[in-house]
Amino acid sequence: MKHLTTPMLLLLGVSLLFPKIGYSQQAELDAYYEKAAAFQDNGQWDEAAQVYNLLLDFNPMMDKARFNRGYCHLQSGRYVSAKADFEQVLLKNQYDFEALEMHGLACFYNGEFGNAIQDFSAILEKQDNPNVYLYRARTYLRIGDADAAFFDIQNCLEFGGSQTGEIAWIYGEIMMARKQYPMAIDQFLTAGRSGIKNPYMDYNLGLAYYQVGQIDKSISHLEASNQVLPTSASFAQLALAKIKKGELEEAKSLAVKAVGMDWQNPTAYYANGMACLHLNQYEQAVEKLNKAVVMEPENAEFYYQRAVANARLGNRISAQLDCQKALVIDPNKTEASNLYASIGK
């Protein structure tokens, strides 16, 4: 009798799950591979990965099975496992650009943006791939480089990419980073009409409408955002929009909730401070704005609003110092100049 190894026993242990197509070992392996591929085609990523596990236990040299298992891990959100599989494939062939692309995506979703850019750049040094330009553009946005993202999207379109809803979405994010809010709104709406279902859609539209002064639309989208994806940022922004509408008590309640959701979010403290300021609770306003300033010391608006609160309390020197700090950061902040001048009279 032929000796059965442990991996073969594992295969035989699940043989009842799959129809046999013959008695030979290769035929049975082929049947398992076909079953894994069928699971994968149906989006049953976990089931497919389990079968690929068995195949790789039997023969660790099956690079196609390893690549496919990595892809299943990627689709299931197991990014570290996906990276490990693609790295094994790349050890044998560093020019396997498909594996390098998938490795870059796994790094992106795992928050390793520098590694993702490195992978995508290595591919683009050898070939102009519109999908990879798109992926790198998304990654550049995550590190705040809107200009590099814009350049990559232009290349994506130049080298065969289609003007899809996803590209419109990325253009919208680029316009947000550039503070070109009307253009951002147009791009996000285009993305929505194209069928893009992004949980951040309402939040981004709410923020953009706030910046152009369309407060009712801003509130509508931010409230929708809080139903789909409640975050400290969305509650803080909704609080600021409510302040613009004069709904101050509700604004303060929203801001307090934003702080509770993320005590490291400076905008949450800013929104809380602004609500207190408009409620004439000046000492509380200074307290909350102090925290915002500590967390984000390069924000001129935070200093200016704290100057307003200090001025209302009669703290003239503190108010003047805050105005000066605001003007160092933003010399064109005329409201800080005007407040400083009025305090000195």
Coordinates of C-alpha atoms in Angstrom, one line a residue:
M1 CA 0.0 0.0 0.0
K2 CA 1.3 3.5 -0.9
H3 CA 2.3 5.5 2.2
L4 CA 0.0 8.5 2.7
T5 CA 1.7 11.7 3.9
T6 CA -0.1 14.1 6.3
P7 CA -1.0 16.6 3.6
M8 CA -2.5 13.7 1.5
L9 CA -4.5 12.6 4.5
L10 CA -5.8 16.2 4.9
L11 CA -6.9 16.1 1.3
L12 CA -8.6 12.7 1.8
G13 CA -10.3 14.0 4.9
V14 CA -12.3 16.6 2.9
S15 CA -12.8 14.4 -0.2
L16 CA -16.4 13.9 0.6
L17 CA -17.0 17.6 0.0
F18 CA -15.8 17.4 -3.6
P19 CA -16.7 15.1 -6.5
K20 CA -13.8 12.8 -7.6
I21 CA -13.0 12.8 -11.3
G22 CA -10.7 9.8 -11.2
Y23 CA -8.4 7.7 -9.0
S24 CA -5.1 9.3 -9.8
Q25 CA -3.5 11.7 -7.4
Q26 CA -3.2 14.4 -10.1
A27 CA -6.8 14.1 -11.1
E28 CA -7.9 14.6 -7.5
L29 CA -5.6 17.6 -7.1
D30 CA -7.1 19.0 -10.3
A31 CA -10.6 18.5 -8.8
Y32 CA -9.6 20.4 -5.7
Y33 CA -8.1 23.2 -7.7
E34 CA -11.3 23.5 -9.8
K35 CA -13.4 23.6 -6.7
A36 CA -11.2 26.3 -5.2
A37 CA -11.5 28.3 -8.4
A38 CA -15.3 27.9 -8.4
F39 CA -15.4 29.2 -4.8
Q40 CA -13.2 32.1 -5.9
D41 CA -15.4 32.9 -8.9
N42 CA -18.5 33.0 -6.6
G43 CA -16.8 35.4 -4.2
Q44 CA -16.6 32.7 -1.5
W45 CA -13.1 33.8 -0.4
D46 CA -12.9 31.9 2.9
E47 CA -13.9 28.6 1.3
A48 CA -11.5 29.1 -1.6
A49 CA -8.7 29.9 0.8
Q50 CA -9.3 26.7 2.8
V51 CA -9.0 24.6 -0.3
Y52 CA -5.8 26.5 -1.4
N53 CA -4.4 25.8 2.1
L54 CA -4.8 22.0 1.4
L55 CA -3.2 22.2 -2.0
L56 CA -0.3 24.2 -0.6
D57 CA 0.1 21.8 2.3
F58 CA 0.5 19.0 -0.3
N59 CA 2.8 21.0 -2.6
P60 CA 4.2 24.3 -1.4
M61 CA 5.6 25.0 -4.8
M62 CA 2.2 25.7 -6.4
D63 CA 2.7 29.4 -7.0
K64 CA -0.6 29.9 -8.8
A65 CA -2.4 28.4 -5.8
R66 CA -0.4 30.7 -3.5
F67 CA -1.2 33.8 -5.6
N68 CA -4.8 32.9 -5.6
R69 CA -4.9 32.3 -1.8
G70 CA -3.2 35.7 -1.4
Y71 CA -6.0 37.2 -3.5
C72 CA -8.6 35.5 -1.4
H73 CA -7.0 36.9 1.8
L74 CA -6.9 40.3 0.2
Q75 CA -10.6 40.2 -0.6
S76 CA -11.5 38.9 2.9
G77 CA -9.5 41.7 4.6
R78 CA -6.7 39.5 5.8
Y79 CA -4.0 41.9 4.5
V80 CA -1.0 40.6 6.5
S81 CA -1.7 37.1 5.2
A82 CA -2.2 38.4 1.7
K83 CA 1.1 40.2 1.8
A84 CA 2.9 37.1 3.0
D85 CA 1.6 35.0 0.1
F86 CA 2.5 37.6 -2.5
E87 CA 5.9 38.1 -1.0
Q88 CA 6.5 34.3 -1.4
V89 CA 5.5 34.6 -5.1
L90 CA 7.8 37.6 -5.6
L91 CA 10.8 35.8 -4.0
K92 CA 10.7 33.5 -7.1
N93 CA 10.0 36.2 -9.6
Q94 CA 10.5 39.8 -8.6
Y95 CA 9.2 40.9 -12.0
D96 CA 5.8 39.3 -11.4
F97 CA 4.0 42.6 -11.7
E98 CA 0.6 41.2 -11.0
A99 CA 1.8 39.9 -7.6
L100 CA 3.6 43.2 -7.0
E101 CA 0.4 45.0 -7.7
M102 CA -1.6 42.9 -5.3
H103 CA 1.2 43.2 -2.7
G104 CA 0.9 47.0 -3.1
L105 CA -2.9 46.8 -2.6
A106 CA -2.4 44.7 0.5
C107 CA 0.0 47.3 1.9
F108 CA -2.5 50.1 1.0
Y109 CA -5.4 48.5 2.8
N110 CA -3.1 47.7 5.8
G111 CA -2.2 51.4 6.1
E112 CA 1.4 50.9 4.8
F113 CA 1.2 53.7 2.3
G114 CA 4.9 54.1 1.8
N115 CA 5.3 50.5 1.0
A116 CA 2.3 50.6 -1.4
I117 CA 3.8 53.6 -3.2
Q118 CA 7.1 51.8 -3.5
D119 CA 5.4 48.7 -5.1
F120 CA 3.3 50.8 -7.5
S121 CA 6.3 52.9 -8.5
A122 CA 8.4 49.8 -9.3
I123 CA 5.7 48.7 -11.7
L124 CA 5.3 52.1 -13.3
E125 CA 9.0 52.3 -13.9
K126 CA 8.7 49.4 -16.3
Q127 CA 5.2 49.9 -17.7
D128 CA 2.4 52.4 -17.9
N129 CA -0.5 50.6 -16.3
P130 CA -3.7 52.8 -15.8
N131 CA -4.9 50.7 -12.9
V132 CA -1.6 51.1 -11.1
Y133 CA -1.6 54.9 -11.7
L134 CA -5.1 54.9 -10.1
Y135 CA -4.0 52.9 -7.1
R136 CA -1.0 55.1 -6.6
A137 CA -3.2 58.2 -6.8
R138 CA -5.4 56.9 -4.1
T139 CA -2.3 56.2 -2.0
Y140 CA -0.9 59.7 -2.5
L141 CA -4.1 61.1 -1.3
R142 CA -3.8 59.2 2.0
I143 CA -0.5 60.9 2.7
G144 CA -1.8 64.3 1.7
D145 CA 0.0 64.7 -1.6
A146 CA -2.9 66.0 -3.8
D147 CA -0.6 67.2 -6.6
A148 CA 1.1 63.8 -7.0
A149 CA -2.4 62.2 -7.0
F150 CA -3.6 64.6 -9.7
F151 CA -0.6 63.8 -11.9
D152 CA -1.3 60.1 -11.5
I153 CA -4.9 60.4 -12.4
Q154 CA -3.9 62.4 -15.6
N155 CA -1.6 59.5 -16.5
C156 CA -4.3 57.0 -15.7
L157 CA -6.5 58.6 -18.3
E158 CA -3.7 59.1 -20.8
F159 CA -2.7 55.5 -20.8
G160 CA -6.1 54.0 -21.3
G161 CA -8.1 54.5 -18.1
S162 CA -11.8 55.2 -18.4
Q163 CA -13.5 58.3 -17.0
T164 CA -15.2 56.2 -14.3
G165 CA -17.1 57.1 -11.2
E166 CA -14.0 56.1 -9.1
I167 CA -11.9 58.6 -11.0
A168 CA -14.5 61.3 -10.4
W169 CA -14.4 60.4 -6.7
I170 CA -10.6 60.7 -6.6
Y171 CA -10.8 64.0 -8.5
G172 CA -13.3 65.1 -5.8
E173 CA -10.9 64.3 -3.0
I174 CA -8.1 66.1 -4.9
M175 CA -10.3 69.2 -5.2
M176 CA -11.1 69.0 -1.5
A177 CA -7.4 68.9 -0.6
R178 CA -6.9 72.0 -2.9
K179 CA -9.9 73.7 -1.2
Q180 CA -11.6 74.0 -4.6
Y181 CA -15.0 73.1 -3.0
P182 CA -17.4 73.8 -5.9
M183 CA -15.4 71.5 -8.2
A184 CA -15.2 68.9 -5.5
I185 CA -19.0 68.9 -5.2
D186 CA -19.4 68.4 -8.9
Q187 CA -17.0 65.5 -8.9
F188 CA -18.6 63.8 -5.9
L189 CA -22.1 64.2 -7.5
T190 CA -20.7 62.7 -10.7
A191 CA -19.3 59.8 -8.8
G192 CA -22.7 59.2 -7.2
R193 CA -24.5 59.3 -10.5
S194 CA -22.0 56.7 -11.8
G195 CA -23.1 54.3 -9.1
I196 CA -20.2 54.8 -6.6
K197 CA -21.3 53.7 -3.2
N198 CA -18.7 55.2 -0.8
P199 CA -19.5 55.5 2.9
Y200 CA -17.7 58.9 3.0
M201 CA -19.8 60.4 0.2
D202 CA -22.2 62.2 2.4
Y203 CA -19.5 63.3 4.8
N204 CA -17.4 64.8 2.0
L205 CA -20.4 66.5 0.4
G206 CA -21.5 67.8 3.8
L207 CA -18.0 69.3 4.4
A208 CA -17.8 70.8 0.9
Y209 CA -21.3 72.4 1.1
Y210 CA -20.4 73.8 4.5
Q211 CA -17.3 75.5 3.0
V212 CA -19.4 77.1 0.2
G213 CA -22.0 78.3 2.7
Q214 CA -24.9 76.0 1.7
I215 CA -25.6 75.0 5.3
D216 CA -28.9 73.3 4.8
K217 CA -27.4 70.9 2.2
S218 CA -24.4 70.5 4.5
I219 CA -26.6 69.5 7.4
S220 CA -28.6 67.1 5.3
H221 CA -25.6 65.2 4.1
L222 CA -23.8 65.2 7.4
E223 CA -27.0 63.7 9.1
A224 CA -27.1 61.1 6.4
S225 CA -23.4 60.4 7.0
N226 CA -24.0 59.9 10.7
Q227 CA -26.6 57.3 9.9
V228 CA -24.2 55.3 7.6
L229 CA -20.8 55.9 9.1
P230 CA -20.9 57.8 12.4
T231 CA -17.5 59.2 13.2
S232 CA -16.1 61.9 15.5
A233 CA -15.3 64.0 12.4
S234 CA -18.8 63.8 11.0
F235 CA -20.4 64.8 14.4
A236 CA -18.0 67.6 14.9
Q237 CA -18.7 69.0 11.4
L238 CA -22.4 68.7 11.9
A239 CA -22.0 70.6 15.2
L240 CA -20.3 73.4 13.3
A241 CA -23.0 73.5 10.7
K242 CA -25.7 73.6 13.4
I243 CA -23.8 76.6 14.9
K244 CA -24.2 78.4 11.6
K245 CA -28.0 77.7 11.8
G246 CA -28.1 79.0 15.3
E247 CA -29.0 75.7 16.8
L248 CA -26.5 76.1 19.6
E249 CA -27.6 73.6 22.3
E250 CA -27.9 70.8 19.7
A251 CA -24.5 71.9 18.3
K252 CA -22.9 71.6 21.8
S253 CA -24.4 68.2 22.3
L254 CA -23.1 67.0 19.0
A255 CA -19.6 68.4 19.8
V256 CA -19.6 66.7 23.2
K257 CA -20.4 63.4 21.4
A258 CA -17.7 64.0 18.9
V259 CA -15.1 64.4 21.7
G260 CA -16.4 61.2 23.4
M261 CA -16.0 59.3 20.1
D262 CA -12.4 60.5 19.6
W263 CA -10.7 62.5 22.4
Q264 CA -7.7 63.1 20.0
N265 CA -9.8 64.9 17.4
P266 CA -8.9 68.6 17.5
T267 CA -11.9 69.6 15.4
A268 CA -14.2 68.1 18.0
Y269 CA -12.8 70.4 20.7
Y270 CA -12.9 73.3 18.3
A271 CA -16.6 72.6 17.6
N272 CA -17.2 72.3 21.3
G273 CA -15.4 75.6 21.9
M274 CA -17.3 77.4 19.2
A275 CA -20.7 76.2 20.6
C276 CA -19.7 77.5 24.1
L277 CA -18.5 80.8 22.5
H278 CA -21.8 81.4 20.8
L279 CA -23.6 80.4 24.0
N280 CA -21.6 83.1 25.8
Q281 CA -19.9 80.5 27.9
Y282 CA -16.5 82.1 27.4
E283 CA -14.5 80.3 30.0
Q284 CA -15.6 76.9 28.7
A285 CA -14.8 78.1 25.2
V286 CA -11.3 79.0 26.1
E287 CA -10.9 75.6 27.9
K288 CA -12.0 73.7 24.8
L289 CA -10.1 75.8 22.3
N290 CA -7.0 75.4 24.5
K291 CA -7.1 71.6 23.8
A292 CA -7.7 72.2 20.0
V293 CA -4.7 74.5 19.9
V294 CA -2.4 72.0 21.7
M295 CA -3.4 69.2 19.3
E296 CA -3.1 71.4 16.1
P297 CA -0.8 74.3 16.9
E298 CA -0.6 75.4 13.2
N299 CA -4.2 76.2 12.8
A300 CA -4.7 80.0 12.7
E301 CA -8.5 79.7 13.1
F302 CA -8.1 78.0 16.5
Y303 CA -5.9 80.8 17.8
Y304 CA -8.3 83.4 16.4
Q305 CA -11.4 82.0 18.0
R306 CA -9.6 81.6 21.3
A307 CA -8.6 85.3 21.0
V308 CA -12.3 86.1 20.6
A309 CA -13.2 84.2 23.7
N310 CA -10.3 85.8 25.7
A311 CA -11.3 89.2 24.5
R312 CA -14.9 88.6 25.7
L313 CA -13.5 87.6 29.1
G314 CA -11.4 90.8 29.2
N315 CA -8.1 88.9 28.9
R316 CA -6.6 91.5 26.5
I317 CA -3.0 90.4 26.6
S318 CA -4.0 86.7 26.0
A319 CA -6.3 87.8 23.2
Q320 CA -3.6 89.9 21.5
L321 CA -1.1 87.1 21.8
D322 CA -3.5 84.7 20.1
C323 CA -4.1 87.2 17.3
Q324 CA -0.4 87.5 16.8
K325 CA 0.0 83.7 16.6
A326 CA -2.9 83.5 14.2
L327 CA -1.2 86.1 11.9
V328 CA 2.1 84.4 12.0
I329 CA 0.4 81.2 10.6
D330 CA -1.8 83.1 8.2
P331 CA -0.7 86.7 7.6
N332 CA -3.9 87.3 5.5
K333 CA -6.3 86.5 8.3
T334 CA -7.9 89.9 8.3
E335 CA -10.3 89.2 11.2
A336 CA -7.3 88.5 13.5
S337 CA -5.8 91.8 12.4
N338 CA -9.0 93.7 13.0
L339 CA -9.5 92.1 16.4
Y340 CA -5.9 92.9 17.4
A341 CA -6.4 96.5 16.4
S342 CA -9.7 96.8 18.3
I343 CA -8.2 95.3 21.5
G344 CA -5.4 97.9 21.4
K345 CA -7.8 100.9 21.4

